[in-house]
């Protein structure tokens, strides 16, 4: 698993309808709040758009959760916040955003910065 | 009999629990309760609060099971729900309703979004602690405050800063 290039795109699949706003066309920071110190993302470089959605649908089916949207970022967006993106396969293309601080207010602020940079994508 | 000022009383759930036992006290309590209920029904003052309470209920229902976010989130506790409800009810009427969402740690999150890089959010759980963070262009703010049925001054200051 090669390390991620700063220019490499990643995506966060969103399974909670309260974690994005279709009205404002934005991802909310709650989608980027870590669970057990990690935020699960997928590497999407060179994957065609239908394939990116197919990966999300696969997770959706496996976990019994509806896929509502996804938030696209560049790895450099994460690195600029003194966080890291570490490959974590299997499953294929999986990675984690790591390096989160302990203080929740700082976690929240970093998640808000990620949400500011994220591009909301809705399923076709 | 405990005395409350109007400004304190209208911002606090203590209103319904802390008055004395005399008939007058009960009557005043009842009048305040009716006044607050009417305010909640009013389109100009209460519509946004009612909407926020509805959002809270929906978000809570969605987050009652472990892994509700598809990743292993902690289920929201009823105590968190109650605290969040108290927070909404304590918001001054002139503050716009926040958007409600759940954090993966089971806390309730309120967010006020005022355009790109103008956003303020607080998280509240089952304890009396609330966590906040805000982005105002290139400036940022964050911290932890205690919520005792009244919105902390620093939270109101951040909201003013966001909405100004």
PDB file of C-alpha atoms in Angstrom:
ATOM      1  CA  UNK A   1       0.000   0.000   0.000  1.00  0.00           C
ATOM      2  CA  UNK A   2       1.810   3.117  -1.165  1.00  0.00           C
ATOM      3  CA  UNK A   3       1.542   6.237   1.024  1.00  0.00           C
ATOM      4  CA  UNK A   4      -0.807   8.931  -0.154  1.00  0.00           C
ATOM      5  CA  UNK A   5       0.438  11.776  -2.283  1.00  0.00           C
ATOM      6  CA  UNK A   6      -0.696  15.215  -1.044  1.00  0.00           C
ATOM      7  CA  UNK A   7      -2.499  15.735  -4.352  1.00  0.00           C
ATOM      8  CA  UNK A   8      -4.391  12.449  -4.037  1.00  0.00           C
ATOM      9  CA  UNK A   9      -8.183  12.720  -3.687  1.00  0.00           C
ATOM     10  CA  UNK A  10     -10.004  10.934  -0.870  1.00  0.00           C
ATOM     11  CA  UNK A  11     -13.666  10.648   0.009  1.00  0.00           C
ATOM     12  CA  UNK A  12     -15.736  10.230   3.149  1.00  0.00           C
ATOM     13  CA  UNK A  13     -18.957   8.298   2.639  1.00  0.00           C
ATOM     14  CA  UNK A  14     -21.859   9.790   4.592  1.00  0.00           C
ATOM     15  CA  UNK A  15     -24.509   7.492   6.061  1.00  0.00           C
ATOM     16  CA  UNK A  16     -26.274  10.008   8.317  1.00  0.00           C
ATOM     17  CA  UNK A  17     -28.735  12.479   6.822  1.00  0.00           C
ATOM     18  CA  UNK A  18     -27.822  15.011   9.529  1.00  0.00           C
ATOM     19  CA  UNK A  19     -24.171  15.103   8.431  1.00  0.00           C
ATOM     20  CA  UNK A  20     -24.686  17.165   5.300  1.00  0.00           C
ATOM     21  CA  UNK A  21     -26.918  19.945   4.044  1.00  0.00           C
ATOM     22  CA  UNK A  22     -28.340  19.612   0.560  1.00  0.00           C
ATOM     23  CA  UNK A  23     -29.864  23.067   0.952  1.00  0.00           C
ATOM     24  CA  UNK A  24     -26.477  24.731   1.514  1.00  0.00           C
ATOM     25  CA  UNK A  25     -24.647  22.173  -0.607  1.00  0.00           C
ATOM     26  CA  UNK A  26     -22.131  21.409   2.113  1.00  0.00           C
ATOM     27  CA  UNK A  27     -20.786  18.670   4.296  1.00  0.00           C
ATOM     28  CA  UNK A  28     -21.205  19.286   8.028  1.00  0.00           C
ATOM     29  CA  UNK A  29     -18.256  18.895  10.347  1.00  0.00           C
ATOM     30  CA  UNK A  30     -19.938  16.014  12.193  1.00  0.00           C
ATOM     31  CA  UNK A  31     -19.149  13.823   9.179  1.00  0.00           C
ATOM     32  CA  UNK A  32     -15.454  14.317   9.911  1.00  0.00           C
ATOM     33  CA  UNK A  33     -15.525  13.797  13.673  1.00  0.00           C
ATOM     34  CA  UNK A  34     -13.326  10.807  14.538  1.00  0.00           C
ATOM     35  CA  UNK A  35     -14.527   7.578  16.061  1.00  0.00           C
ATOM     36  CA  UNK A  36     -11.880   5.805  18.159  1.00  0.00           C
ATOM     37  CA  UNK A  37      -9.325   8.348  16.963  1.00  0.00           C
ATOM     38  CA  UNK A  38      -9.830   7.740  13.245  1.00  0.00           C
ATOM     39  CA  UNK A  39     -11.938   8.921  10.349  1.00  0.00           C
ATOM     40  CA  UNK A  40     -12.445   6.258   7.703  1.00  0.00           C
ATOM     41  CA  UNK A  41     -11.952   7.453   4.120  1.00  0.00           C
ATOM     42  CA  UNK A  42     -11.386   5.918   0.699  1.00  0.00           C
ATOM     43  CA  UNK A  43      -8.765   6.715  -1.899  1.00  0.00           C
ATOM     44  CA  UNK A  44     -10.410   7.639  -5.179  1.00  0.00           C
ATOM     45  CA  UNK A  45      -7.501   8.488  -7.453  1.00  0.00           C
ATOM     46  CA  UNK A  46      -8.092   7.216 -10.970  1.00  0.00           C
ATOM     47  CA  UNK A  47     -11.406   5.629  -9.945  1.00  0.00           C
ATOM     48  CA  UNK A  48     -14.238   6.606 -12.310  1.00  0.00           C
ATOM     49  CA  UNK A  49     -17.213   8.295 -10.693  1.00  0.00           C
ATOM     50  CA  UNK A  50     -19.559   5.260 -10.943  1.00  0.00           C
ATOM     51  CA  UNK A  51     -16.897   3.109  -9.311  1.00  0.00           C
ATOM     52  CA  UNK A  52     -16.545   5.554  -6.389  1.00  0.00           C
ATOM     53  CA  UNK A  53     -20.285   5.301  -5.776  1.00  0.00           C
ATOM     54  CA  UNK A  54     -20.169   1.513  -6.164  1.00  0.00           C
ATOM     55  CA  UNK A  55     -17.609   1.283  -3.355  1.00  0.00           C
ATOM     56  CA  UNK A  56     -19.903   3.356  -1.123  1.00  0.00           C
ATOM     57  CA  UNK A  57     -22.921   1.261  -2.054  1.00  0.00           C
ATOM     58  CA  UNK A  58     -20.975  -1.868  -1.158  1.00  0.00           C
ATOM     59  CA  UNK A  59     -20.285  -0.505   2.323  1.00  0.00           C
ATOM     60  CA  UNK A  60     -23.906   0.588   2.596  1.00  0.00           C
ATOM     61  CA  UNK A  61     -25.150  -2.905   1.833  1.00  0.00           C
ATOM     62  CA  UNK A  62     -22.643  -4.525   4.161  1.00  0.00           C
ATOM     63  CA  UNK A  63     -23.556  -2.285   7.105  1.00  0.00           C
ATOM     64  CA  UNK A  64     -27.257  -1.914   6.435  1.00  0.00           C
ATOM     65  CA  UNK A  65     -27.024   1.876   6.326  1.00  0.00           C
ATOM     66  CA  UNK A  66     -28.287   4.115   3.557  1.00  0.00           C
ATOM     67  CA  UNK A  67     -25.591   5.970   1.643  1.00  0.00           C
ATOM     68  CA  UNK A  68     -26.742   9.596   1.571  1.00  0.00           C
ATOM     69  CA  UNK A  69     -23.765  11.456   0.171  1.00  0.00           C
ATOM     70  CA  UNK A  70     -20.021  11.732   0.221  1.00  0.00           C
ATOM     71  CA  UNK A  71     -17.507  14.453   0.973  1.00  0.00           C
ATOM     72  CA  UNK A  72     -14.487  14.745  -1.319  1.00  0.00           C
ATOM     73  CA  UNK A  73     -11.164  16.144  -0.127  1.00  0.00           C
ATOM     74  CA  UNK A  74      -7.549  16.252  -1.171  1.00  0.00           C
ATOM     75  CA  UNK A  75      -4.979  14.610   1.070  1.00  0.00           C
ATOM     76  CA  UNK A  76      -3.241  17.983   1.284  1.00  0.00           C
ATOM     77  CA  UNK A  77      -6.389  19.421   2.939  1.00  0.00           C
ATOM     78  CA  UNK A  78      -5.887  16.946   5.767  1.00  0.00           C
ATOM     79  CA  UNK A  79      -2.114  17.388   6.007  1.00  0.00           C
ATOM     80  CA  UNK A  80      -2.494  21.176   6.256  1.00  0.00           C
ATOM     81  CA  UNK A  81      -4.326  20.657   9.569  1.00  0.00           C
ATOM     82  CA  UNK A  82      -1.457  18.622  11.058  1.00  0.00           C
ATOM     83  CA  UNK A  83      -3.452  15.427  10.611  1.00  0.00           C
ATOM     84  CA  UNK A  84      -2.320  12.378   8.654  1.00  0.00           C
ATOM     85  CA  UNK A  85      -3.860   9.985   6.132  1.00  0.00           C
ATOM     86  CA  UNK A  86      -2.677   6.404   6.519  1.00  0.00           C
ATOM     87  CA  UNK A  87      -3.504   3.584   4.113  1.00  0.00           C
ATOM     88  CA  UNK A  88      -5.439   0.845   5.908  1.00  0.00           C
ATOM     89  CA  UNK A  89      -6.334  -2.087   3.676  1.00  0.00           C
ATOM     90  CA  UNK A  90      -8.376  -4.240   3.517  1.00  0.00           C
ATOM     91  CA  UNK A  91     -10.815  -3.249   2.190  1.00  0.00           C
ATOM     92  CA  UNK A  92      -9.200  -2.014  -1.008  1.00  0.00           C
ATOM     93  CA  UNK A  93      -8.539   1.749  -1.255  1.00  0.00           C
ATOM     94  CA  UNK A  94      -9.311   2.247   2.427  1.00  0.00           C
ATOM     95  CA  UNK A  95      -7.387   4.758   4.559  1.00  0.00           C
ATOM     96  CA  UNK A  96      -7.808   6.541   7.880  1.00  0.00           C
ATOM     97  CA  UNK A  97      -7.405  10.173   8.873  1.00  0.00           C
ATOM     98  CA  UNK A  98      -5.329   9.964  12.045  1.00  0.00           C
ATOM     99  CA  UNK A  99      -3.357  12.180  14.393  1.00  0.00           C
ATOM    100  CA  UNK A 100      -6.382  13.728  16.076  1.00  0.00           C
ATOM    101  CA  UNK A 101      -5.804  15.705  19.280  1.00  0.00           C
ATOM    102  CA  UNK A 102      -7.374  14.708  22.599  1.00  0.00           C
ATOM    103  CA  UNK A 103      -9.346  17.899  23.291  1.00  0.00           C
ATOM    104  CA  UNK A 104     -12.833  17.787  21.804  1.00  0.00           C
ATOM    105  CA  UNK A 105     -12.945  21.519  21.077  1.00  0.00           C
ATOM    106  CA  UNK A 106      -9.793  21.208  18.964  1.00  0.00           C
ATOM    107  CA  UNK A 107     -11.114  18.050  17.274  1.00  0.00           C
ATOM    108  CA  UNK A 108     -14.292  19.958  16.467  1.00  0.00           C
ATOM    109  CA  UNK A 109     -12.363  22.879  15.003  1.00  0.00           C
ATOM    110  CA  UNK A 110     -10.267  20.603  12.784  1.00  0.00           C
ATOM    111  CA  UNK A 111     -13.394  18.740  11.642  1.00  0.00           C
ATOM    112  CA  UNK A 112     -14.976  22.112  10.824  1.00  0.00           C
ATOM    113  CA  UNK A 113     -11.925  23.057   8.745  1.00  0.00           C
ATOM    114  CA  UNK A 114     -12.172  19.747   6.854  1.00  0.00           C
ATOM    115  CA  UNK A 115     -15.888  20.333   6.267  1.00  0.00           C
ATOM    116  CA  UNK A 116     -15.091  23.794   4.873  1.00  0.00           C
ATOM    117  CA  UNK A 117     -12.751  22.210   2.349  1.00  0.00           C
ATOM    118  CA  UNK A 118     -14.898  19.204   1.474  1.00  0.00           C
ATOM    119  CA  UNK A 119     -16.971  19.037  -1.694  1.00  0.00           C
ATOM    120  CA  UNK A 120     -20.424  17.551  -1.209  1.00  0.00           C
ATOM    121  CA  UNK A 121     -21.380  14.887  -3.743  1.00  0.00           C
ATOM    122  CA  UNK A 122     -24.874  13.427  -3.893  1.00  0.00           C
ATOM    123  CA  UNK A 123     -25.642   9.997  -5.361  1.00  0.00           C
ATOM    124  CA  UNK A 124     -26.697   9.994  -9.019  1.00  0.00           C
TER     125      UNK A 124
ATOM    126  CA  UNK B   1     -39.664  31.497  48.190  1.00  0.00           C
ATOM    127  CA  UNK B   2     -36.855  31.707  45.687  1.00  0.00           C
ATOM    128  CA  UNK B   3     -36.875  34.923  43.686  1.00  0.00           C
ATOM    129  CA  UNK B   4     -35.933  35.000  40.030  1.00  0.00           C
ATOM    130  CA  UNK B   5     -35.545  38.036  37.840  1.00  0.00           C
ATOM    131  CA  UNK B   6     -37.546  38.013  34.617  1.00  0.00           C
ATOM    132  CA  UNK B   7     -34.408  37.835  32.488  1.00  0.00           C
ATOM    133  CA  UNK B   8     -33.170  34.851  34.448  1.00  0.00           C
ATOM    134  CA  UNK B   9     -36.525  33.195  34.558  1.00  0.00           C
ATOM    135  CA  UNK B  10     -37.216  33.455  30.849  1.00  0.00           C
ATOM    136  CA  UNK B  11     -33.875  31.856  30.079  1.00  0.00           C
ATOM    137  CA  UNK B  12     -34.141  29.023  32.542  1.00  0.00           C
ATOM    138  CA  UNK B  13     -36.085  25.868  33.096  1.00  0.00           C
ATOM    139  CA  UNK B  14     -35.739  26.673  36.811  1.00  0.00           C
ATOM    140  CA  UNK B  15     -38.806  28.771  36.169  1.00  0.00           C
ATOM    141  CA  UNK B  16     -41.037  25.736  36.376  1.00  0.00           C
ATOM    142  CA  UNK B  17     -39.324  24.019  39.245  1.00  0.00           C
ATOM    143  CA  UNK B  18     -38.002  26.596  41.674  1.00  0.00           C
ATOM    144  CA  UNK B  19     -40.937  28.721  42.747  1.00  0.00           C
ATOM    145  CA  UNK B  20     -42.532  28.426  46.119  1.00  0.00           C
ATOM    146  CA  UNK B  21     -45.659  26.546  47.077  1.00  0.00           C
ATOM    147  CA  UNK B  22     -48.068  29.418  47.675  1.00  0.00           C
ATOM    148  CA  UNK B  23     -51.123  29.840  45.453  1.00  0.00           C
ATOM    149  CA  UNK B  24     -49.674  33.061  44.050  1.00  0.00           C
ATOM    150  CA  UNK B  25     -46.415  31.353  43.217  1.00  0.00           C
ATOM    151  CA  UNK B  26     -48.218  28.537  41.445  1.00  0.00           C
ATOM    152  CA  UNK B  27     -50.319  31.040  39.507  1.00  0.00           C
ATOM    153  CA  UNK B  28     -47.231  32.962  38.407  1.00  0.00           C
ATOM    154  CA  UNK B  29     -45.523  29.739  37.397  1.00  0.00           C
ATOM    155  CA  UNK B  30     -48.552  28.742  35.368  1.00  0.00           C
ATOM    156  CA  UNK B  31     -48.694  32.155  33.689  1.00  0.00           C
ATOM    157  CA  UNK B  32     -45.015  31.981  32.734  1.00  0.00           C
ATOM    158  CA  UNK B  33     -45.533  28.463  31.408  1.00  0.00           C
ATOM    159  CA  UNK B  34     -48.449  29.578  29.250  1.00  0.00           C
ATOM    160  CA  UNK B  35     -46.476  32.612  28.059  1.00  0.00           C
ATOM    161  CA  UNK B  36     -43.542  30.425  27.073  1.00  0.00           C
ATOM    162  CA  UNK B  37     -45.834  27.949  25.317  1.00  0.00           C
ATOM    163  CA  UNK B  38     -47.419  30.786  23.365  1.00  0.00           C
ATOM    164  CA  UNK B  39     -43.972  32.064  22.453  1.00  0.00           C
ATOM    165  CA  UNK B  40     -43.076  28.636  21.102  1.00  0.00           C
ATOM    166  CA  UNK B  41     -46.242  28.640  19.003  1.00  0.00           C
ATOM    167  CA  UNK B  42     -45.575  32.135  17.684  1.00  0.00           C
ATOM    168  CA  UNK B  43     -44.185  32.228  14.161  1.00  0.00           C
ATOM    169  CA  UNK B  44     -42.003  35.259  14.851  1.00  0.00           C
ATOM    170  CA  UNK B  45     -40.387  34.049  18.070  1.00  0.00           C
ATOM    171  CA  UNK B  46     -40.952  30.379  18.504  1.00  0.00           C
ATOM    172  CA  UNK B  47     -41.044  28.804  15.074  1.00  0.00           C
ATOM    173  CA  UNK B  48     -37.297  28.391  14.912  1.00  0.00           C
ATOM    174  CA  UNK B  49     -37.139  26.809  18.369  1.00  0.00           C
ATOM    175  CA  UNK B  50     -39.938  24.402  17.524  1.00  0.00           C
ATOM    176  CA  UNK B  51     -38.087  23.490  14.344  1.00  0.00           C
ATOM    177  CA  UNK B  52     -34.882  22.895  16.277  1.00  0.00           C
ATOM    178  CA  UNK B  53     -36.697  20.678  18.767  1.00  0.00           C
ATOM    179  CA  UNK B  54     -38.153  18.694  15.878  1.00  0.00           C
ATOM    180  CA  UNK B  55     -34.693  18.331  14.318  1.00  0.00           C
ATOM    181  CA  UNK B  56     -33.346  17.210  17.683  1.00  0.00           C
ATOM    182  CA  UNK B  57     -35.993  14.517  17.967  1.00  0.00           C
ATOM    183  CA  UNK B  58     -35.317  13.264  14.434  1.00  0.00           C
ATOM    184  CA  UNK B  59     -31.539  13.257  14.915  1.00  0.00           C
ATOM    185  CA  UNK B  60     -31.882  11.465  18.258  1.00  0.00           C
ATOM    186  CA  UNK B  61     -34.127   8.779  16.772  1.00  0.00           C
ATOM    187  CA  UNK B  62     -31.607   8.177  13.990  1.00  0.00           C
ATOM    188  CA  UNK B  63     -28.741   7.856  16.479  1.00  0.00           C
ATOM    189  CA  UNK B  64     -30.195   5.435  19.009  1.00  0.00           C
ATOM    190  CA  UNK B  65     -28.379   2.352  17.726  1.00  0.00           C
ATOM    191  CA  UNK B  66     -24.632   1.647  17.931  1.00  0.00           C
ATOM    192  CA  UNK B  67     -22.928   2.368  14.615  1.00  0.00           C
ATOM    193  CA  UNK B  68     -25.732   4.668  13.466  1.00  0.00           C
ATOM    194  CA  UNK B  69     -23.266   6.646  11.314  1.00  0.00           C
ATOM    195  CA  UNK B  70     -22.106   3.531   9.471  1.00  0.00           C
ATOM    196  CA  UNK B  71     -18.739   3.608  11.239  1.00  0.00           C
ATOM    197  CA  UNK B  72     -19.179   2.593  14.889  1.00  0.00           C
ATOM    198  CA  UNK B  73     -20.639   5.713  16.485  1.00  0.00           C
ATOM    199  CA  UNK B  74     -21.796   5.587  20.091  1.00  0.00           C
ATOM    200  CA  UNK B  75     -25.593   5.732  20.455  1.00  0.00           C
ATOM    201  CA  UNK B  76     -27.021   8.981  21.767  1.00  0.00           C
ATOM    202  CA  UNK B  77     -28.151   8.813  25.385  1.00  0.00           C
ATOM    203  CA  UNK B  78     -31.470  10.077  26.635  1.00  0.00           C
ATOM    204  CA  UNK B  79     -29.582  12.320  29.085  1.00  0.00           C
ATOM    205  CA  UNK B  80     -27.862  13.985  26.128  1.00  0.00           C
ATOM    206  CA  UNK B  81     -31.257  14.493  24.508  1.00  0.00           C
ATOM    207  CA  UNK B  82     -32.622  16.132  27.663  1.00  0.00           C
ATOM    208  CA  UNK B  83     -29.603  18.419  27.984  1.00  0.00           C
ATOM    209  CA  UNK B  84     -29.891  19.391  24.318  1.00  0.00           C
ATOM    210  CA  UNK B  85     -33.582  20.147  24.751  1.00  0.00           C
ATOM    211  CA  UNK B  86     -32.743  22.380  27.725  1.00  0.00           C
ATOM    212  CA  UNK B  87     -30.147  24.163  25.615  1.00  0.00           C
ATOM    213  CA  UNK B  88     -32.624  24.899  22.817  1.00  0.00           C
ATOM    214  CA  UNK B  89     -35.206  26.142  25.306  1.00  0.00           C
ATOM    215  CA  UNK B  90     -32.619  28.392  26.948  1.00  0.00           C
ATOM    216  CA  UNK B  91     -31.665  30.096  23.673  1.00  0.00           C
ATOM    217  CA  UNK B  92     -32.774  33.731  23.508  1.00  0.00           C
ATOM    218  CA  UNK B  93     -35.691  34.236  21.114  1.00  0.00           C
ATOM    219  CA  UNK B  94     -33.628  36.488  18.842  1.00  0.00           C
ATOM    220  CA  UNK B  95     -31.047  33.781  18.125  1.00  0.00           C
ATOM    221  CA  UNK B  96     -31.725  31.885  14.890  1.00  0.00           C
ATOM    222  CA  UNK B  97     -32.388  28.180  15.250  1.00  0.00           C
ATOM    223  CA  UNK B  98     -29.316  25.989  14.906  1.00  0.00           C
ATOM    224  CA  UNK B  99     -29.014  22.967  12.667  1.00  0.00           C
ATOM    225  CA  UNK B 100     -28.992  19.820  14.788  1.00  0.00           C
ATOM    226  CA  UNK B 101     -26.773  16.798  14.188  1.00  0.00           C
ATOM    227  CA  UNK B 102     -25.217  14.035  16.233  1.00  0.00           C
ATOM    228  CA  UNK B 103     -21.534  13.530  16.978  1.00  0.00           C
ATOM    229  CA  UNK B 104     -20.056  10.005  16.763  1.00  0.00           C
ATOM    230  CA  UNK B 105     -19.457  10.109  20.533  1.00  0.00           C
ATOM    231  CA  UNK B 106     -23.217  10.365  21.105  1.00  0.00           C
ATOM    232  CA  UNK B 107     -23.299  14.071  21.915  1.00  0.00           C
ATOM    233  CA  UNK B 108     -25.723  16.465  20.271  1.00  0.00           C
ATOM    234  CA  UNK B 109     -24.253  19.127  18.021  1.00  0.00           C
ATOM    235  CA  UNK B 110     -25.793  22.513  17.234  1.00  0.00           C
ATOM    236  CA  UNK B 111     -24.437  24.466  14.304  1.00  0.00           C
ATOM    237  CA  UNK B 112     -25.056  27.967  13.031  1.00  0.00           C
ATOM    238  CA  UNK B 113     -23.865  28.314   9.434  1.00  0.00           C
ATOM    239  CA  UNK B 114     -23.607  31.809   8.032  1.00  0.00           C
ATOM    240  CA  UNK B 115     -21.749  31.157   4.779  1.00  0.00           C
ATOM    241  CA  UNK B 116     -18.290  29.861   3.888  1.00  0.00           C
ATOM    242  CA  UNK B 117     -15.830  30.220   6.783  1.00  0.00           C
ATOM    243  CA  UNK B 118     -18.516  31.677   9.016  1.00  0.00           C
ATOM    244  CA  UNK B 119     -19.736  28.885  11.244  1.00  0.00           C
ATOM    245  CA  UNK B 120     -20.160  28.282  14.965  1.00  0.00           C
ATOM    246  CA  UNK B 121     -20.991  25.006  16.667  1.00  0.00           C
ATOM    247  CA  UNK B 122     -21.431  23.609  20.144  1.00  0.00           C
ATOM    248  CA  UNK B 123     -21.667  20.015  21.326  1.00  0.00           C
ATOM    249  CA  UNK B 124     -23.505  18.961  24.441  1.00  0.00           C
ATOM    250  CA  UNK B 125     -23.703  15.575  26.106  1.00  0.00           C
ATOM    251  CA  UNK B 126     -25.142  14.117  29.282  1.00  0.00           C
ATOM    252  CA  UNK B 127     -22.924  16.204  31.574  1.00  0.00           C
ATOM    253  CA  UNK B 128     -23.140  19.954  32.164  1.00  0.00           C
ATOM    254  CA  UNK B 129     -20.137  20.533  29.898  1.00  0.00           C
ATOM    255  CA  UNK B 130     -20.454  21.990  26.438  1.00  0.00           C
ATOM    256  CA  UNK B 131     -17.727  22.239  23.823  1.00  0.00           C
ATOM    257  CA  UNK B 132     -17.689  24.968  21.202  1.00  0.00           C
ATOM    258  CA  UNK B 133     -15.713  25.960  18.126  1.00  0.00           C
ATOM    259  CA  UNK B 134     -16.114  28.713  15.581  1.00  0.00           C
ATOM    260  CA  UNK B 135     -14.565  29.893  12.339  1.00  0.00           C
ATOM    261  CA  UNK B 136     -14.857  33.578  11.424  1.00  0.00           C
ATOM    262  CA  UNK B 137     -12.883  34.076   8.231  1.00  0.00           C
ATOM    263  CA  UNK B 138      -9.247  33.665   9.209  1.00  0.00           C
ATOM    264  CA  UNK B 139     -10.035  33.837  12.954  1.00  0.00           C
ATOM    265  CA  UNK B 140     -11.005  30.859  15.062  1.00  0.00           C
ATOM    266  CA  UNK B 141     -12.342  30.257  18.549  1.00  0.00           C
ATOM    267  CA  UNK B 142     -12.786  27.161  20.673  1.00  0.00           C
ATOM    268  CA  UNK B 143     -13.317  26.203  24.283  1.00  0.00           C
ATOM    269  CA  UNK B 144     -15.265  24.358  26.937  1.00  0.00           C
ATOM    270  CA  UNK B 145     -17.969  25.906  29.124  1.00  0.00           C
ATOM    271  CA  UNK B 146     -20.451  24.802  31.757  1.00  0.00           C
ATOM    272  CA  UNK B 147     -24.135  24.758  30.912  1.00  0.00           C
ATOM    273  CA  UNK B 148     -26.373  25.278  33.932  1.00  0.00           C
ATOM    274  CA  UNK B 149     -29.716  25.972  32.246  1.00  0.00           C
ATOM    275  CA  UNK B 150     -28.413  29.298  30.962  1.00  0.00           C
ATOM    276  CA  UNK B 151     -26.478  29.881  27.765  1.00  0.00           C
ATOM    277  CA  UNK B 152     -22.906  30.800  28.764  1.00  0.00           C
ATOM    278  CA  UNK B 153     -21.911  34.381  27.968  1.00  0.00           C
ATOM    279  CA  UNK B 154     -19.007  33.267  25.772  1.00  0.00           C
ATOM    280  CA  UNK B 155     -21.402  31.239  23.588  1.00  0.00           C
ATOM    281  CA  UNK B 156     -23.669  34.255  23.127  1.00  0.00           C
ATOM    282  CA  UNK B 157     -20.623  36.403  22.322  1.00  0.00           C
ATOM    283  CA  UNK B 158     -19.570  33.916  19.648  1.00  0.00           C
ATOM    284  CA  UNK B 159     -23.065  33.899  18.177  1.00  0.00           C
ATOM    285  CA  UNK B 160     -23.069  37.705  18.075  1.00  0.00           C
ATOM    286  CA  UNK B 161     -19.706  37.604  16.368  1.00  0.00           C
ATOM    287  CA  UNK B 162     -21.002  35.140  13.790  1.00  0.00           C
ATOM    288  CA  UNK B 163     -24.233  36.980  13.072  1.00  0.00           C
ATOM    289  CA  UNK B 164     -22.848  40.532  13.088  1.00  0.00           C
TER     290      UNK B 164
END
